[in-house]
Structures are given as structure tokens and as C-alpha cells.
PDB file of C-alpha atoms in Angstrom:
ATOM      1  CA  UNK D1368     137.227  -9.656 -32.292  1.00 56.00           C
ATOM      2  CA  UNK D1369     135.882 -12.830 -32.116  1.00 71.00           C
ATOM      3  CA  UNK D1370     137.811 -15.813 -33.878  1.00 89.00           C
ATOM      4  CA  UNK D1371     135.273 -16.659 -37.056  1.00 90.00           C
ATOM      5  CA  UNK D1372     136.056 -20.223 -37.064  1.00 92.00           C
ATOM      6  CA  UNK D1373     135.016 -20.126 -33.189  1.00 95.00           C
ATOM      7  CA  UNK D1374     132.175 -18.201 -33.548  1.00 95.00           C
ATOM      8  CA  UNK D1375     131.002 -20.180 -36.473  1.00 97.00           C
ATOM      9  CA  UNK D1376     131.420 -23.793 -34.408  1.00 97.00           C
ATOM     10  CA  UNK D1377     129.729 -22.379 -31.706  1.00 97.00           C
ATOM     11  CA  UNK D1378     126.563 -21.521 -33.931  1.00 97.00           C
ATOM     12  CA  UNK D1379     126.680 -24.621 -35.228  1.00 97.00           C
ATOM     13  CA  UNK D1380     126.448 -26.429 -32.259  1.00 98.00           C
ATOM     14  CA  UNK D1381     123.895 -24.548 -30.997  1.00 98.00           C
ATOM     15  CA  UNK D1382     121.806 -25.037 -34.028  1.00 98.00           C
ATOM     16  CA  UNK D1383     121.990 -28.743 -33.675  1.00 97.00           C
ATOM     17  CA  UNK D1384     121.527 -28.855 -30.225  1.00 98.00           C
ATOM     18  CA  UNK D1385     117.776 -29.060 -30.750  1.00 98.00           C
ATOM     19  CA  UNK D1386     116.087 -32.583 -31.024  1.00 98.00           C
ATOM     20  CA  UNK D1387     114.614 -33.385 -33.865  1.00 98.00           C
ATOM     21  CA  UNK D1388     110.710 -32.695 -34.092  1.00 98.00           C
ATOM     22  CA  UNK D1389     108.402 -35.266 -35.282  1.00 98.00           C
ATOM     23  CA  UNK D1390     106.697 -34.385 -38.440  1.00 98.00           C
ATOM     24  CA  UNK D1391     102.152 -34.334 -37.917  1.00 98.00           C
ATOM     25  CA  UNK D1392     102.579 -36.269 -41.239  1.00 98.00           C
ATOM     26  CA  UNK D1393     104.755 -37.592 -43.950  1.00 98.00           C
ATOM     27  CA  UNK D1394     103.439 -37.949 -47.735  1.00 98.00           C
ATOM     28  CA  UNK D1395     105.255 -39.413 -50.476  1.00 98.00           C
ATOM     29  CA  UNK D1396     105.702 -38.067 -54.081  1.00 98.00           C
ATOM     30  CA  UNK D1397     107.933 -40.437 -55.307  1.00 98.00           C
ATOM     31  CA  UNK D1398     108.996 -44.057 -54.934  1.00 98.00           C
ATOM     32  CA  UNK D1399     112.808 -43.614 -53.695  1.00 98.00           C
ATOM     33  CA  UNK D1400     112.687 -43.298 -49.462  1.00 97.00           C
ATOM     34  CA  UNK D1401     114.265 -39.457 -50.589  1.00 98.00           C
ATOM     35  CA  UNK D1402     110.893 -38.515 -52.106  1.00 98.00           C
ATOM     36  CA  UNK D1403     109.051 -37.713 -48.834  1.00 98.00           C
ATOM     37  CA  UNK D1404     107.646 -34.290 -47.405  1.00 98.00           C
ATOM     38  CA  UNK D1405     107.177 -33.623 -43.677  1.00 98.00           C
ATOM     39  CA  UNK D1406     103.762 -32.126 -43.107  1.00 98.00           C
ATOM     40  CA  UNK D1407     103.574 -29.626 -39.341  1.00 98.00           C
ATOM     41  CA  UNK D1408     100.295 -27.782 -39.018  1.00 98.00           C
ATOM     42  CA  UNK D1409     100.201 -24.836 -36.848  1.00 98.00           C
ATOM     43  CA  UNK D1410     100.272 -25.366 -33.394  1.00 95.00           C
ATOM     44  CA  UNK D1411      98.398 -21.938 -32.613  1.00 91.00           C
ATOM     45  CA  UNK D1412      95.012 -24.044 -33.838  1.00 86.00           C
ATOM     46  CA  UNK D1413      94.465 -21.479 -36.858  1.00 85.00           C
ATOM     47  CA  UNK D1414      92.221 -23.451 -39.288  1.00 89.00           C
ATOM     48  CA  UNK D1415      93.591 -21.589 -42.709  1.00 94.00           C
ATOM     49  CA  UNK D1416      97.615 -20.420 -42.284  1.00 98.00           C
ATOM     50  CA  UNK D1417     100.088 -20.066 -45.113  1.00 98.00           C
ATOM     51  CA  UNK D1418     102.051 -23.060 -46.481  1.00 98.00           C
ATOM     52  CA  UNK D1419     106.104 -22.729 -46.320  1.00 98.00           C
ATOM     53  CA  UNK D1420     107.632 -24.969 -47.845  1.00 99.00           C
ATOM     54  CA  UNK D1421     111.110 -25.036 -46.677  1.00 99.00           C
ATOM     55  CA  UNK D1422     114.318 -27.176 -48.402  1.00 99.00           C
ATOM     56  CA  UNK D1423     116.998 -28.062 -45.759  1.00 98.00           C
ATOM     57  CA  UNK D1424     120.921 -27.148 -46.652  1.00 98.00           C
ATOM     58  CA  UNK D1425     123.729 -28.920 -46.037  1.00 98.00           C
ATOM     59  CA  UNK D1426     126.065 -28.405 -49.294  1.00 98.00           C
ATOM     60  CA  UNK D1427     123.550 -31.345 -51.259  1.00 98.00           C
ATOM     61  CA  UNK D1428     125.406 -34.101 -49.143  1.00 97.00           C
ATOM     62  CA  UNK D1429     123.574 -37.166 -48.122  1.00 95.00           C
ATOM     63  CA  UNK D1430     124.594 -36.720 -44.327  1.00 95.00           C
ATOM     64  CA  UNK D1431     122.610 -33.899 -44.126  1.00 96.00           C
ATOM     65  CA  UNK D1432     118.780 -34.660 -44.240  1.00 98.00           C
ATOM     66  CA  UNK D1433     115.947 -33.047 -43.439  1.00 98.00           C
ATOM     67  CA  UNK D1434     115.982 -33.591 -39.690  1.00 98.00           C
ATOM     68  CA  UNK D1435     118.170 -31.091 -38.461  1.00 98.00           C
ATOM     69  CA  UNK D1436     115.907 -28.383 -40.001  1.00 98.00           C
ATOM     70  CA  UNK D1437     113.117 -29.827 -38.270  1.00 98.00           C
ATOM     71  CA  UNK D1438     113.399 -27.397 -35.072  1.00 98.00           C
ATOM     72  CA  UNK D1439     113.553 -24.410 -37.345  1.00 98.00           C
ATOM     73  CA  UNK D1440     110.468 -26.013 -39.162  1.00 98.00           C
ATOM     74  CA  UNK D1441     108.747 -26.840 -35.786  1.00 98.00           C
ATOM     75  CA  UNK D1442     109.520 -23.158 -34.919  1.00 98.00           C
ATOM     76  CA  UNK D1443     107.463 -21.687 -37.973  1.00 98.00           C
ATOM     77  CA  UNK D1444     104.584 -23.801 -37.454  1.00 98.00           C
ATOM     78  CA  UNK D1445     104.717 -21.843 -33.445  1.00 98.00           C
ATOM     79  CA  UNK D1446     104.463 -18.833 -35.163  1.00 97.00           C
ATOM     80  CA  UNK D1447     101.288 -19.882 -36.703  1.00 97.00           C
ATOM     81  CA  UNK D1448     102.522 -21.150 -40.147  1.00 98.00           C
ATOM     82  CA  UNK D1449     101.362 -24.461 -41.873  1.00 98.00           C
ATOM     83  CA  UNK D1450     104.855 -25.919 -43.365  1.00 98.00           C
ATOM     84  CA  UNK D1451     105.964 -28.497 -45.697  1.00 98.00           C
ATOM     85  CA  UNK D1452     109.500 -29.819 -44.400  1.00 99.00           C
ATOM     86  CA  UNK D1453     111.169 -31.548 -48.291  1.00 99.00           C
ATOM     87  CA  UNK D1454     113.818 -33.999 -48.468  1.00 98.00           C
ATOM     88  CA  UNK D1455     115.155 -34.779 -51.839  1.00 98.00           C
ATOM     89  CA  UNK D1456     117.706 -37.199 -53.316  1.00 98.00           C
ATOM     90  CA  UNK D1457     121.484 -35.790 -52.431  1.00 98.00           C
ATOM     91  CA  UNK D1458     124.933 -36.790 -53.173  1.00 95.00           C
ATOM     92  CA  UNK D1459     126.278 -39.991 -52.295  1.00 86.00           C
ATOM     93  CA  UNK D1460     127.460 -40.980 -48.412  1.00 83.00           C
ATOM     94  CA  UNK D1461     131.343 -41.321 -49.541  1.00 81.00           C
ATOM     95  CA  UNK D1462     133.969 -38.958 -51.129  1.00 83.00           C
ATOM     96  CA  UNK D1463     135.020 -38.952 -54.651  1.00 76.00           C
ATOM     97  CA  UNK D1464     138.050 -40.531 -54.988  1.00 69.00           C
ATOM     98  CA  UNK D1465     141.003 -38.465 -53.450  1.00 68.00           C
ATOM     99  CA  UNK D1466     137.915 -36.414 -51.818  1.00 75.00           C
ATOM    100  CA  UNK D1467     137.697 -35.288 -48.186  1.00 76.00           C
ATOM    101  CA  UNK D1468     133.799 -34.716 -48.243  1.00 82.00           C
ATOM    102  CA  UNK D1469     130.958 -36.755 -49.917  1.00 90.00           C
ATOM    103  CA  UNK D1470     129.764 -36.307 -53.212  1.00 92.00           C
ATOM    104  CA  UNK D1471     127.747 -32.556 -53.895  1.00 94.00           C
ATOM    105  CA  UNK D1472     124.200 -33.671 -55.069  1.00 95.00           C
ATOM    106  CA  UNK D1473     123.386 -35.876 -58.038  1.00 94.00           C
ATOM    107  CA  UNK D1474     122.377 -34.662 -61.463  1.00 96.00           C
ATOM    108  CA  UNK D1475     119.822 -34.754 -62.301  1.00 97.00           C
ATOM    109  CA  UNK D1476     118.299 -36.521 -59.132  1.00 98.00           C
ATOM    110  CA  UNK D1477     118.167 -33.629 -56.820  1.00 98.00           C
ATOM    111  CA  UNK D1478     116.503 -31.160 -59.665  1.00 98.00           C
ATOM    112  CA  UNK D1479     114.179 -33.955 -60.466  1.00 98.00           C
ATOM    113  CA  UNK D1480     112.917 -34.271 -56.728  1.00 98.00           C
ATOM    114  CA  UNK D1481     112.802 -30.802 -56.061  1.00 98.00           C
ATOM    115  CA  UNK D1482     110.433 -29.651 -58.854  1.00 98.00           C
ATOM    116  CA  UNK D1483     108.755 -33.084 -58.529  1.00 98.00           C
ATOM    117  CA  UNK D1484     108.140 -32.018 -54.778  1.00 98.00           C
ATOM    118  CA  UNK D1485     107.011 -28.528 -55.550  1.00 98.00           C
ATOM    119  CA  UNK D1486     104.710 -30.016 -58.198  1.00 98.00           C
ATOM    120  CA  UNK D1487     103.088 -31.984 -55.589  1.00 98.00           C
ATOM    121  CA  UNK D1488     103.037 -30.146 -52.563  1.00 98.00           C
ATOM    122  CA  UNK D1489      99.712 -28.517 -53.037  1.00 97.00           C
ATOM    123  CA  UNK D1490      97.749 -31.164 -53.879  1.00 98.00           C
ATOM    124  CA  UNK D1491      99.926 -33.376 -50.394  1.00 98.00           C
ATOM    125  CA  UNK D1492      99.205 -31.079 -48.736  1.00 98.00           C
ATOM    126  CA  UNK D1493      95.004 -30.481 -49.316  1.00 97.00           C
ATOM    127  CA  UNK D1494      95.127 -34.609 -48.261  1.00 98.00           C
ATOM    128  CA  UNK D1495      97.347 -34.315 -45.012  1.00 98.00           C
ATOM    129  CA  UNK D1496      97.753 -30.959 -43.772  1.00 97.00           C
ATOM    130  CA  UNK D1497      94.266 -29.309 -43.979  1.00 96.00           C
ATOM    131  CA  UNK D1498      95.304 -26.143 -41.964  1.00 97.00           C
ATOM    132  CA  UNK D1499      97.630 -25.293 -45.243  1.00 98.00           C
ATOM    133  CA  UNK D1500      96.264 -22.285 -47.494  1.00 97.00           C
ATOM    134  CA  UNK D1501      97.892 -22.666 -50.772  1.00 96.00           C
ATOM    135  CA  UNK D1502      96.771 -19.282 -52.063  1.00 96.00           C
ATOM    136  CA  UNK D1503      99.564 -17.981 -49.140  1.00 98.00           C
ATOM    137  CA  UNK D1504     102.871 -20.176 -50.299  1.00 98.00           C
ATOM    138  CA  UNK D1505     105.916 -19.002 -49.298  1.00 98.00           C
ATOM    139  CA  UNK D1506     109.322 -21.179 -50.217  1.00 98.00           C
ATOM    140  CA  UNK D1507     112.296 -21.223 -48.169  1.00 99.00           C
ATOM    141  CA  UNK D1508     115.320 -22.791 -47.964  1.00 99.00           C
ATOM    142  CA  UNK D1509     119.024 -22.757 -46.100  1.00 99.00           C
ATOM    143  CA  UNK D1510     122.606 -22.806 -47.787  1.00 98.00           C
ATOM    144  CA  UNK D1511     121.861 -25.690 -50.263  1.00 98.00           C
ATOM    145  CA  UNK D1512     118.228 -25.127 -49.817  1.00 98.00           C
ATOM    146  CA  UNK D1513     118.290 -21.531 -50.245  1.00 99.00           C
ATOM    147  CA  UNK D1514     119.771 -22.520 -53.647  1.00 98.00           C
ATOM    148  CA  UNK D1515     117.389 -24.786 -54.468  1.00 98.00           C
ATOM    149  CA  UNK D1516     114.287 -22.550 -53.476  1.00 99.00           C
ATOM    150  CA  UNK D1517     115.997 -19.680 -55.713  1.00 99.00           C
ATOM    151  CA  UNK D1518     115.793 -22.250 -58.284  1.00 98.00           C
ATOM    152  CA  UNK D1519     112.248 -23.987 -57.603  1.00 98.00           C
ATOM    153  CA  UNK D1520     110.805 -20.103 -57.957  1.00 98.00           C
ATOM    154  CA  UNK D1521     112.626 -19.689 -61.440  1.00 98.00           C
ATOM    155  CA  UNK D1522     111.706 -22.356 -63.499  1.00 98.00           C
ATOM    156  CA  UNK D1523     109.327 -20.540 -65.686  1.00 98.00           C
ATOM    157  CA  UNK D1524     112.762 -19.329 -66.748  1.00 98.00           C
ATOM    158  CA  UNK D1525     114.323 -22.155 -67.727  1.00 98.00           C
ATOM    159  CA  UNK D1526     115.982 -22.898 -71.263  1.00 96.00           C
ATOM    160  CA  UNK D1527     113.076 -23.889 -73.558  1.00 95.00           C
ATOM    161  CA  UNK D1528     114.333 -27.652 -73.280  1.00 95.00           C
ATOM    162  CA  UNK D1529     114.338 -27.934 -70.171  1.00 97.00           C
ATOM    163  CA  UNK D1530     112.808 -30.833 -68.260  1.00 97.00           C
ATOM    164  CA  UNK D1531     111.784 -28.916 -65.518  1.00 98.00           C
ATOM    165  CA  UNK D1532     110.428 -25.585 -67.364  1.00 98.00           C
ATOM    166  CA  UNK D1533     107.130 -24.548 -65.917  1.00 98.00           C
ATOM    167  CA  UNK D1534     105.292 -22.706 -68.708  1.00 98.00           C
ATOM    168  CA  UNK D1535     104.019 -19.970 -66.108  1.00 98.00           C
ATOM    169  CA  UNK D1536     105.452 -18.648 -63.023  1.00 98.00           C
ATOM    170  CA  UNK D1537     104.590 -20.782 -60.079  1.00 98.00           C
ATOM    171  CA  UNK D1538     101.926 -19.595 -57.187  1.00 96.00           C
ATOM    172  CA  UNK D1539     104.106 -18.312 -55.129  1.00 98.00           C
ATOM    173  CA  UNK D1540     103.753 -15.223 -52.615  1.00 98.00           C
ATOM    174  CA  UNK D1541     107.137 -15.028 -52.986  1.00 98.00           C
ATOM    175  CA  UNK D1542     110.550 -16.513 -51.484  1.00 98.00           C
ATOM    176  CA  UNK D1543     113.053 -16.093 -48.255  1.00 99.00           C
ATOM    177  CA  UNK D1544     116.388 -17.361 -49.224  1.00 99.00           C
ATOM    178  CA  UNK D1545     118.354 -18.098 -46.301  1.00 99.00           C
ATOM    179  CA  UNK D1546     122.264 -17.506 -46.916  1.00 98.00           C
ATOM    180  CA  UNK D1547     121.840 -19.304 -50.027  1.00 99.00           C
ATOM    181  CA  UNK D1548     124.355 -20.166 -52.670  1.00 98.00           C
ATOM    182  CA  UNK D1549     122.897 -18.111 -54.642  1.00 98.00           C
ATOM    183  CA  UNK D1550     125.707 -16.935 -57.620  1.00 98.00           C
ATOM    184  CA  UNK D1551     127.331 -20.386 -58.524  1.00 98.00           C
ATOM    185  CA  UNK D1552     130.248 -18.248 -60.290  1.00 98.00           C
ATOM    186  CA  UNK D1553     131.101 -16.088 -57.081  1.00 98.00           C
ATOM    187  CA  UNK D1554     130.236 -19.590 -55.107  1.00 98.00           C
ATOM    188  CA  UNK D1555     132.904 -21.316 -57.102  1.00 98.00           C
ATOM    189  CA  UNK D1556     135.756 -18.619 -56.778  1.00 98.00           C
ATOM    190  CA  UNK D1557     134.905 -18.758 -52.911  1.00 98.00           C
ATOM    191  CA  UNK D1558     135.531 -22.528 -53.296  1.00 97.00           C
ATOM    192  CA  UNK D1559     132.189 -22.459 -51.177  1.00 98.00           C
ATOM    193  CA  UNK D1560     131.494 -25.914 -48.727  1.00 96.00           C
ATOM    194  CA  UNK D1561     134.314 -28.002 -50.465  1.00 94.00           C
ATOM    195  CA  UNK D1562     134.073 -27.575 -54.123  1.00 94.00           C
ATOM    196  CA  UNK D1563     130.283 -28.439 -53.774  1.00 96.00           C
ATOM    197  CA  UNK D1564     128.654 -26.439 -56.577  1.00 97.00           C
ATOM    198  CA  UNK D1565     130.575 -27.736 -59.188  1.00 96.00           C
ATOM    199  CA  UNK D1566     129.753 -31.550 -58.043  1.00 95.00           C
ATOM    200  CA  UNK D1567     126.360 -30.946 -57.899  1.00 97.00           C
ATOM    201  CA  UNK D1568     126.852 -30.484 -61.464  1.00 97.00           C
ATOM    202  CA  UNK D1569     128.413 -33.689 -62.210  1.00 93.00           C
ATOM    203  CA  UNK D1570     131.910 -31.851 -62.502  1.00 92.00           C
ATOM    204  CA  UNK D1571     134.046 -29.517 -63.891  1.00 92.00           C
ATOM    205  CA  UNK D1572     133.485 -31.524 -67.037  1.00 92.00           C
ATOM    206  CA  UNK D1573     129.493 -30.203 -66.895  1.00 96.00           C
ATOM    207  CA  UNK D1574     129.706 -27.098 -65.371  1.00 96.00           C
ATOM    208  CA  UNK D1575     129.382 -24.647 -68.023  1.00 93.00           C
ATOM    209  CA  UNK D1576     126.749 -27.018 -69.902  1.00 94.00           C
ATOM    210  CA  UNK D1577     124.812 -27.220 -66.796  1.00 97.00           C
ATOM    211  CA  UNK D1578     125.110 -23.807 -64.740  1.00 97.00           C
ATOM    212  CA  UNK D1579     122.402 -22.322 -67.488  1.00 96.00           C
ATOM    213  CA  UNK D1580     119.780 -24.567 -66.011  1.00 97.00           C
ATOM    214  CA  UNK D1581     121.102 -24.783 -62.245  1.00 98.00           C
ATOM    215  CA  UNK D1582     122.405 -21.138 -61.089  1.00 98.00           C
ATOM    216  CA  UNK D1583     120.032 -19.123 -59.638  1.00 98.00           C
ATOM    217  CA  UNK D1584     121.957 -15.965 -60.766  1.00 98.00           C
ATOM    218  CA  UNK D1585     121.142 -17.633 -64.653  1.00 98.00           C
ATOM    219  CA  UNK D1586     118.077 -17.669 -64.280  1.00 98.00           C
ATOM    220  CA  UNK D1587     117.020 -13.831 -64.009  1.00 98.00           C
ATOM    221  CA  UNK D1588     114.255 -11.896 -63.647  1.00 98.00           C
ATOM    222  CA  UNK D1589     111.830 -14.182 -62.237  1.00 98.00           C
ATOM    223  CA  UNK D1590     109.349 -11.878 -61.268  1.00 98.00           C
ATOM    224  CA  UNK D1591     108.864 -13.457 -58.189  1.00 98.00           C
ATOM    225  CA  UNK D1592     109.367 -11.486 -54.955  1.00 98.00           C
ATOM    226  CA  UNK D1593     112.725 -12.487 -52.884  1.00 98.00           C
ATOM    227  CA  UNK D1594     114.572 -11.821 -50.046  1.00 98.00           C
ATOM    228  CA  UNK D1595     117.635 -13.120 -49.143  1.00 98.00           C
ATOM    229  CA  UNK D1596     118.624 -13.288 -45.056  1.00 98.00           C
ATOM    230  CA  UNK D1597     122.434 -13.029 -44.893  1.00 98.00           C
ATOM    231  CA  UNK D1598     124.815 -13.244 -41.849  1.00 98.00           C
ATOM    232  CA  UNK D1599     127.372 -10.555 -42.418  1.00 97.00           C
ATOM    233  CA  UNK D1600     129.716 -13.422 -40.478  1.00 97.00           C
ATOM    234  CA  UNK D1601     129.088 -16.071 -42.260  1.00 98.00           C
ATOM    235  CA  UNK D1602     132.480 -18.081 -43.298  1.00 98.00           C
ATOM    236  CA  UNK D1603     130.563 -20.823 -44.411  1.00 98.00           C
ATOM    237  CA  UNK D1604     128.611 -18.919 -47.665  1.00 98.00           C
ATOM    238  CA  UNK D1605     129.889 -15.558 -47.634  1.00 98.00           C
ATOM    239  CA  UNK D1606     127.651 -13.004 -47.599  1.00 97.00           C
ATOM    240  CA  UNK D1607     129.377 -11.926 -50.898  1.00 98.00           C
ATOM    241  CA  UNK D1608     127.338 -14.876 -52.452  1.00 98.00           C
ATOM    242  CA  UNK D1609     124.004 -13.093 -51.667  1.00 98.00           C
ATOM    243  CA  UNK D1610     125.239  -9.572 -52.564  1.00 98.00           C
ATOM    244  CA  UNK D1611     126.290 -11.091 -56.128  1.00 98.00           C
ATOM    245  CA  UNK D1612     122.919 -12.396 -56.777  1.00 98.00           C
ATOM    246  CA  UNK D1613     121.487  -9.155 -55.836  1.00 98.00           C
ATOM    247  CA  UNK D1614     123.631  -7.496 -58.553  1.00 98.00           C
ATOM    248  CA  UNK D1615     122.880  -9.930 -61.390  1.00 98.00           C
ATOM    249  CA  UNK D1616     119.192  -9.449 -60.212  1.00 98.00           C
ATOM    250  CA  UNK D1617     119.485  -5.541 -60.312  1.00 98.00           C
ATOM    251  CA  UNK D1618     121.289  -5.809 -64.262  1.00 98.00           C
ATOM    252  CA  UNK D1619     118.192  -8.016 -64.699  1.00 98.00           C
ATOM    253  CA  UNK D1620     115.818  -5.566 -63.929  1.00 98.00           C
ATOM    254  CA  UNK D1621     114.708  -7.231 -60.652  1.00 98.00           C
ATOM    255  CA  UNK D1622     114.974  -5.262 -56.875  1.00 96.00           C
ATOM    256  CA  UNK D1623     115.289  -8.219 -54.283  1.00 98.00           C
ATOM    257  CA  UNK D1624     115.433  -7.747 -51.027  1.00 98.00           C
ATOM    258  CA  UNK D1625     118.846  -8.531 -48.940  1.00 98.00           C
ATOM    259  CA  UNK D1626     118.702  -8.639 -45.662  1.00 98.00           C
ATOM    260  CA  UNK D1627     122.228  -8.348 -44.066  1.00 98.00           C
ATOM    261  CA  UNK D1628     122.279  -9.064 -40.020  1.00 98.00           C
ATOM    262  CA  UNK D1629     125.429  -7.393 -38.467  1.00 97.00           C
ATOM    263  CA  UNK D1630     127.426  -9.854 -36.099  1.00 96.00           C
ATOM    264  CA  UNK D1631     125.807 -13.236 -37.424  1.00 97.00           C
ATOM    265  CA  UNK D1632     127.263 -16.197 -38.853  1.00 98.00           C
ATOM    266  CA  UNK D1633     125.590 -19.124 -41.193  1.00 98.00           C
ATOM    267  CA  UNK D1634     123.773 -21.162 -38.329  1.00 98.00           C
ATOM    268  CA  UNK D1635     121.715 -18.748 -36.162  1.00 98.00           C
ATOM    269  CA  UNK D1636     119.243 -18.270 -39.190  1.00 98.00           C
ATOM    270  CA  UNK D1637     117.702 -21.391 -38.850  1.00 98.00           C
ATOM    271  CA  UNK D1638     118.458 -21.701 -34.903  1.00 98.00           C
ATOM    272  CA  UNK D1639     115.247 -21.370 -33.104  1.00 98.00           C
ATOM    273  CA  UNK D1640     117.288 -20.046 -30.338  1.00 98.00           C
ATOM    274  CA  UNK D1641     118.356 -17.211 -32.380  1.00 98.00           C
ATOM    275  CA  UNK D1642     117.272 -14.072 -32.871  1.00 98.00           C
ATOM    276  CA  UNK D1643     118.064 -14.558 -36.207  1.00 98.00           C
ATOM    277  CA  UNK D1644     115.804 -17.221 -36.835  1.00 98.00           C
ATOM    278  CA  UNK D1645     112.557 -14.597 -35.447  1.00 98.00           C
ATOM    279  CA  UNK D1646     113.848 -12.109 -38.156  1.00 98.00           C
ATOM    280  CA  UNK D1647     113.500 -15.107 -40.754  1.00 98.00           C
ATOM    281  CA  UNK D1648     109.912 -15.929 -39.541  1.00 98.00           C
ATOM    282  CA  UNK D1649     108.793 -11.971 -40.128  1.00 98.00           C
ATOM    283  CA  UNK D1650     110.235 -12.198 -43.541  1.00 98.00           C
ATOM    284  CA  UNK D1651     108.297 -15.122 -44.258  1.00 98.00           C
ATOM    285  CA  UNK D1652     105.308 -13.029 -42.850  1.00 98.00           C
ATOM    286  CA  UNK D1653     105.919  -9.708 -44.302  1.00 98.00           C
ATOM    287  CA  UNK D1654     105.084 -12.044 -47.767  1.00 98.00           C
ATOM    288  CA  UNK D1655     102.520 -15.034 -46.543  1.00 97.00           C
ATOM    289  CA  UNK D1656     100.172 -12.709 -44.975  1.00 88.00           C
TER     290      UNK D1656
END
């Protein structure tokens, strides 16, 4: 038996062995240097593909932008997809006093950006990525990002004052969460990446106030089809994470799909490398097309 900690540094690495893939184009839709999205059209020369829009992970911390999902994002556009690569404002560079890691996210920055993003993206993406059909959307996102997709697809749900309530579903075929943090109460007894969930929230102070407008598991049914991609390995969000959000989703009313790969850790989903990552790309399929 593989050592998990091993196994786990050894996907990372692999993961982030890629170089970083230059975007076709970059489009603003906001003023802050955060508020960019990378466009890729498909390199198979299709004329009309499916937009994904994918949101990188990497526990809401500023260290972690959207570069190192760039070879997962250069991998979809391969496969024939048109995709929208988002970076959005995260948590500070520097830990919280007594802290080990930097600061989780910023409230209500990152929510701001990410709906602001999604609210753009269509009309971005008619002025610099042509190739994109917005008819065919698909969201994705990893860890962090899988969060915030789960989230981007539920606002329609939203409390009534919320800033970021959409008053009908959005246009979505539908989502592919990728080992997201997904339950922010089993997240939080798993003490998942640090502590990080209950930062993003502005603290243990917030949490309770906030999780109604932040947890994915909150904010059910969305009517919106979902899948969740889970490593069975993964010590980095447990795939207990994903199989609580499938539960609250059930209670809900709401079938979503789990997808649970045997032998596979956090990394490999987004590792072009990976076999993993070709089972993410027919998920996204099995839904854009």
C-alpha cells in the first residue's frame, strides 16, 4: 500500500510539471489585474465548440493563480472544446497572524469576481473567442474552483437579499465539479487545506452568517445537472466531501452524478498526463455536446 502522503506529492508534481500555456486571448471584466479571463479556442479548427468555463483551485490563496490550470485548460481546448480559463480576486499573499498558510479568499471579493466573471463571459467571449457556442456552456472547476463552480450554477438559489441572486437559473448545460469542496460543514470537520473554508468566510466570527450564501451544500436543488469527479485517494479534499454533497443533494430532491475513480488522488484530475484528466474531458462531453 502505497504511502498517501507519497502518492499525493508525486501527483502533485506531476501536475505541475507542465509549462504554462499561453492563453489565444485575455479580456477583462473588471478593473483590478484579478478580473481577467483567459480565452483558448479549439485547436482541432472546429468553427462552433462548447464554451467551458473552468475556475482554477488552490484553497482561494493568492499563490495559486490561474496558470497552473492552464495545461489542463490547454488540454480541453485539444479535445475540441472552446474554454474560458477565470482568475478572480483570492486571499492575501501572507498568513494571518500566528498562521502557517495565507489568508483563504476575501469576502466578498472572490464572490463578487466570480459571478461578475460568469456574468460576462458570454458576451467576452462573442468579442474574442469566436469558436465559443454559448448555447453549449459547461462550468468547471478544481478543489477551490470546484466550489466556486457549485456555487456560480446555484445562484438562482440564493437568499432573496443576496447580491449575487440571479432571478433565473443560469444557461448552463450543466456542471463537472472536480474534487470540490463541496459540503463546507463536512469540509470544516475535515479541517480541509488549512482551515481554508472558514477564512474564506472572513472567520469563525462569519461563518454561520455567511455559509447560507457560500456552501454549495446550502444552496440545494439547483436544477442544474452535476457531476462531481472524485479521487477515492485524495488526502487533500476527501472524497467524503463529494459524497456529503451528494447526500444533501439527494434530501433535496436532486440525483447528481459522483464519479469516484479507484486508486486516484487530488492532482491527476486536472493532470493532462493522467488518465484521470481524459475521464474529466468525457464528462464535460457527455453534457456540452
Amino acid at each position: 500500500m502505497p504511502d498517501p502522503a507519497a502518492r499525493d506529492a508525486a501527483e502533485e508534481a506531476s501536475a505541475f510539471s507542465h509549462p504554462a500555456v499561453a492563453p489565444d486571448a485575455t479580456a477583462a471584466y473588471g478593473d483590478h489585474p484579478d478580473q481577467v479571463v483567459d480565452f483558448y479556442a479549439p485547436r482541432d479548427g472546429r468553427t462552433r465548440a462548447p464554451l467551458v468555463v473552468a475556475l482554477h483551485g488552490g484553497a482561494w490563496r493568492a499563490p495559486y493563480d490561474r496558470r497552473h490550470l492552464t495545461p489542463f485548460v490547454d488540454f480541453l481546448a485539444r479535445r475540441g472544446f472552446a474554454v474560458a480559463n477565470v482568475e478572480y480576486r483570492r486571499g492575501s499573499g501572507l498568513p494571518r497572524q500566528g498562521g502557517t498558510a495565507p489568508v483563504a479568499g476575501r469576502w466578498p471579493e472572490t464572490f463578487d469576481d466570480v459571478a461578475a466573471a460568469l456574468d460576462a463571459v458570454t458576451d467576452l467571449a462573442a468579442a474574442h473567442l469566436p469558436q465559443a457556442d454559448p448555447r453549449r456552456t459547461v462550468l468547471t472547476g478544481h478543489s477551490a474552483g470546484g466550489h466556486l463552480a457549485l456555487w456560480a450554477a446555484a445562484r438562482h438559489v440564493l437568499p432573496a437579499d443576496s447580491p449575487w441572486r440571479l432571478p433565473a437559473p443560469p444557461e448552463l448545460r450543466g456542471v463537472v465539479a472536480l474534487a470540490p469542496i463541496a459540503h463546507f460543514g463536512r469540509a470544516v470537520e475535515l479541517g480541509v487545506c488549512g482551515g481554508a473554508v472558514t477564512e474564506l468566510l472572513g472567520g469563525e466570527g462569519e461563518y454561520a452568517a455567511r455559509a447560507a450564501s457560500a456552501d454549495p451544500a446550502a444552496l440545494l436543488p439547483t436544477g442544474i445537472a452535476t457531476t462531481l469527479v472524485q479521487g477515492r485517494e485524495d488526502v487533500v479534499v476527501p472524497y467524503a466531501v463529494a459524497d456529503a454533497y451528494a447526500e444533501a443533494s439527494a434530501k433535496a430532491g436532486e440525483e447528481v452524478g459522483l464519479t469516484l475513480l479507484e486508486g486516484i488522488g487530488h492532482f491527476p484530475l486536472i493532470d493532462p498526463a493522467a488518465d484521470a484528466c481524459a475521464v474529466v474531458a468525457e464528462e464535460i462531453a457527455q453534457l456540452a455536446w
